[in-house]
């Protein structure tokens, strides 16, 4: 258990997981959710990957929850209410939800205090509904709380830039990029770092395509008021020291120090293949250490205060 667990530094925070397809976002979300639960947090995972299947199985749940898209009124392409955040940045009303009163079909409880929600799957929307922007908007806006315990929300995104270009990072407190041993992951890592630096330096989103001044104001406000404090990095699928050294050297050239390493584990591959629960017994202590790094990273070194005071 984390030594700092009683301080609950991550309480109320929303953490998004990014990375190229197959880098290990969903695997890292499962491992981190369990580490958080061991440390005494209530964890709500939001599956925001419209193409992924099997997160509930990896978490040991029999059924996936009903799609949040249904709760919020369906996607605009099929006559529903939820629009794409690129065309329409307007926030979704009622996206601050409490587990105490939220309809139970929209979340599934796994082992310990780990809950799963799902934005929705594209296949279910039918031909022509080919944009999962509305799911990204739900992931951007949703905030989950609970009266009796502090909730940490982990959002499992589909990718990296596809989602960040839709402004989803504005709704997060922290972003984590999963870096597997590929050039594509290294490029994504440095680009994400740069994007967050630019955002903190005051760069505003692209708004030329927006017709009304109100929408432009909404888009700018989301960026200006974003609580995103930093982007962190985790190495995944590490097989040997040489690979790890190579990745660390390349990342340090961009001033990136990963908060931890998840080694290659054939058991994970098998779990995703067979649709069975991920066995994290080999990586548990590494992930607990990573959680401590994560907790340390949200404490401002000077004030000793958490970076975000939002306690949702
Ligand atoms: N640490 C690991 N060791 C071995 N295989 C892994 C590891 N992490 C991920 N994988 C494999 O890579 C595939 C993609 O992982 P996943 O977590 O689904 O990635 P993403 O969510 O980024 O698309 C999984 O099916 C699994 O087989
Ligand atoms: Mg995934």
PDB file of N, CA, C and O in Angstrom, residues 12 42 44 96-101 143-151 153 311-312:
ATOM      1  N   UNK A  12     -10.510  13.218  -6.165  1.00  0.00           N
ATOM      2  CA  UNK A  12     -11.273  14.155  -6.996  1.00  0.00           C
ATOM      3  C   UNK A  12     -10.643  14.435  -8.348  1.00  0.00           C
ATOM      4  O   UNK A  12     -11.220  15.151  -9.163  1.00  0.00           O
ATOM      5  N   UNK A  42     -11.548   5.215  -4.261  1.00  0.00           N
ATOM      6  CA  UNK A  42     -12.589   4.685  -5.127  1.00  0.00           C
ATOM      7  C   UNK A  42     -12.194   5.099  -6.539  1.00  0.00           C
ATOM      8  O   UNK A  42     -11.813   6.251  -6.760  1.00  0.00           O
ATOM      9  N   UNK A  44     -13.089   5.304 -10.665  1.00  0.00           N
ATOM     10  CA  UNK A  44     -14.073   5.191 -11.746  1.00  0.00           C
ATOM     11  C   UNK A  44     -13.315   5.251 -13.066  1.00  0.00           C
ATOM     12  O   UNK A  44     -12.689   6.268 -13.382  1.00  0.00           O
ATOM     13  N   UNK A  96     -21.791  16.471 -14.353  1.00  0.00           N
ATOM     14  CA  UNK A  96     -21.232  16.263 -13.010  1.00  0.00           C
ATOM     15  C   UNK A  96     -22.125  15.232 -12.338  1.00  0.00           C
ATOM     16  O   UNK A  96     -23.269  15.532 -11.993  1.00  0.00           O
ATOM     17  N   UNK A  97     -21.616  14.030 -12.178  1.00  0.00           N
ATOM     18  CA  UNK A  97     -22.502  12.994 -11.651  1.00  0.00           C
ATOM     19  C   UNK A  97     -21.977  12.410 -10.350  1.00  0.00           C
ATOM     20  O   UNK A  97     -20.769  12.397 -10.098  1.00  0.00           O
ATOM     21  N   UNK A  98     -22.912  11.946  -9.546  1.00  0.00           N
ATOM     22  CA  UNK A  98     -22.534  11.316  -8.284  1.00  0.00           C
ATOM     23  C   UNK A  98     -22.898   9.839  -8.357  1.00  0.00           C
ATOM     24  O   UNK A  98     -24.018   9.489  -8.761  1.00  0.00           O
ATOM     25  N   UNK A  99     -21.968   8.991  -7.959  1.00  0.00           N
ATOM     26  CA  UNK A  99     -22.243   7.554  -7.968  1.00  0.00           C
ATOM     27  C   UNK A  99     -23.400   7.213  -7.029  1.00  0.00           C
ATOM     28  O   UNK A  99     -24.036   6.178  -7.169  1.00  0.00           O
ATOM     29  N   UNK A 100     -23.669   8.091  -6.066  1.00  0.00           N
ATOM     30  CA  UNK A 100     -24.743   7.833  -5.100  1.00  0.00           C
ATOM     31  C   UNK A 100     -26.121   7.839  -5.754  1.00  0.00           C
ATOM     32  O   UNK A 100     -27.029   7.150  -5.300  1.00  0.00           O
ATOM     33  N   UNK A 101     -26.262   8.645  -6.822  1.00  0.00           N
ATOM     34  CA  UNK A 101     -27.603   8.753  -7.405  1.00  0.00           C
ATOM     35  C   UNK A 101     -27.646   8.412  -8.896  1.00  0.00           C
ATOM     36  O   UNK A 101     -28.691   8.490  -9.525  1.00  0.00           O
ATOM     37  N   UNK A 143     -17.634  14.341 -14.774  1.00  0.00           N
ATOM     38  CA  UNK A 143     -16.923  14.377 -13.496  1.00  0.00           C
ATOM     39  C   UNK A 143     -17.697  13.539 -12.501  1.00  0.00           C
ATOM     40  O   UNK A 143     -18.882  13.754 -12.299  1.00  0.00           O
ATOM     41  N   UNK A 144     -16.998  12.591 -11.913  1.00  0.00           N
ATOM     42  CA  UNK A 144     -17.648  11.612 -11.063  1.00  0.00           C
ATOM     43  C   UNK A 144     -17.259  11.850  -9.613  1.00  0.00           C
ATOM     44  O   UNK A 144     -16.079  12.045  -9.312  1.00  0.00           O
ATOM     45  N   UNK A 145     -18.242  11.825  -8.737  1.00  0.00           N
ATOM     46  CA  UNK A 145     -17.939  11.966  -7.314  1.00  0.00           C
ATOM     47  C   UNK A 145     -18.769  10.962  -6.526  1.00  0.00           C
ATOM     48  O   UNK A 145     -19.612  10.255  -7.083  1.00  0.00           O
ATOM     49  N   UNK A 146     -18.514  10.915  -5.253  1.00  0.00           N
ATOM     50  CA  UNK A 146     -19.258  10.041  -4.358  1.00  0.00           C
ATOM     51  C   UNK A 146     -19.176  10.641  -2.973  1.00  0.00           C
ATOM     52  O   UNK A 146     -18.116  11.135  -2.575  1.00  0.00           O
ATOM     53  N   UNK A 147     -20.287  10.588  -2.242  1.00  0.00           N
ATOM     54  CA  UNK A 147     -20.280  11.248  -0.929  1.00  0.00           C
ATOM     55  C   UNK A 147     -19.320  10.616   0.056  1.00  0.00           C
ATOM     56  O   UNK A 147     -18.607  11.307   0.776  1.00  0.00           O
ATOM     57  N   UNK A 148     -19.296   9.293   0.077  1.00  0.00           N
ATOM     58  CA  UNK A 148     -18.595   8.610   1.160  1.00  0.00           C
ATOM     59  C   UNK A 148     -17.094   8.463   0.957  1.00  0.00           C
ATOM     60  O   UNK A 148     -16.376   8.177   1.911  1.00  0.00           O
ATOM     61  N   UNK A 149     -16.605   8.605  -0.252  1.00  0.00           N
ATOM     62  CA  UNK A 149     -15.166   8.385  -0.450  1.00  0.00           C
ATOM     63  C   UNK A 149     -14.638   9.192  -1.641  1.00  0.00           C
ATOM     64  O   UNK A 149     -15.399   9.555  -2.533  1.00  0.00           O
ATOM     65  N   UNK A 150     -13.331   9.460  -1.630  1.00  0.00           N
ATOM     66  CA  UNK A 150     -12.752  10.234  -2.722  1.00  0.00           C
ATOM     67  C   UNK A 150     -12.659   9.396  -3.993  1.00  0.00           C
ATOM     68  O   UNK A 150     -12.207   8.251  -3.957  1.00  0.00           O
ATOM     69  N   UNK A 151     -13.116   9.949  -5.098  1.00  0.00           N
ATOM     70  CA  UNK A 151     -13.087   9.220  -6.372  1.00  0.00           C
ATOM     71  C   UNK A 151     -11.941   9.739  -7.242  1.00  0.00           C
ATOM     72  O   UNK A 151     -11.732  10.944  -7.357  1.00  0.00           O
ATOM     73  N   UNK A 153     -10.884   9.476 -11.192  1.00  0.00           N
ATOM     74  CA  UNK A 153     -11.426   9.036 -12.476  1.00  0.00           C
ATOM     75  C   UNK A 153     -10.279   8.812 -13.457  1.00  0.00           C
ATOM     76  O   UNK A 153      -9.425   9.681 -13.628  1.00  0.00           O
ATOM     77  N   UNK A 311     -12.394  19.409  -5.435  1.00  0.00           N
ATOM     78  CA  UNK A 311     -12.693  18.148  -4.762  1.00  0.00           C
ATOM     79  C   UNK A 311     -14.091  17.750  -5.150  1.00  0.00           C
ATOM     80  O   UNK A 311     -15.059  18.062  -4.507  1.00  0.00           O
ATOM     81  N   UNK A 312     -14.164  17.091  -6.300  1.00  0.00           N
ATOM     82  CA  UNK A 312     -15.494  16.788  -6.819  1.00  0.00           C
ATOM     83  C   UNK A 312     -16.032  15.522  -6.192  1.00  0.00           C
ATOM     84  O   UNK A 312     -15.301  14.654  -5.879  1.00  0.00           O
TER      85      UNK A 312
END
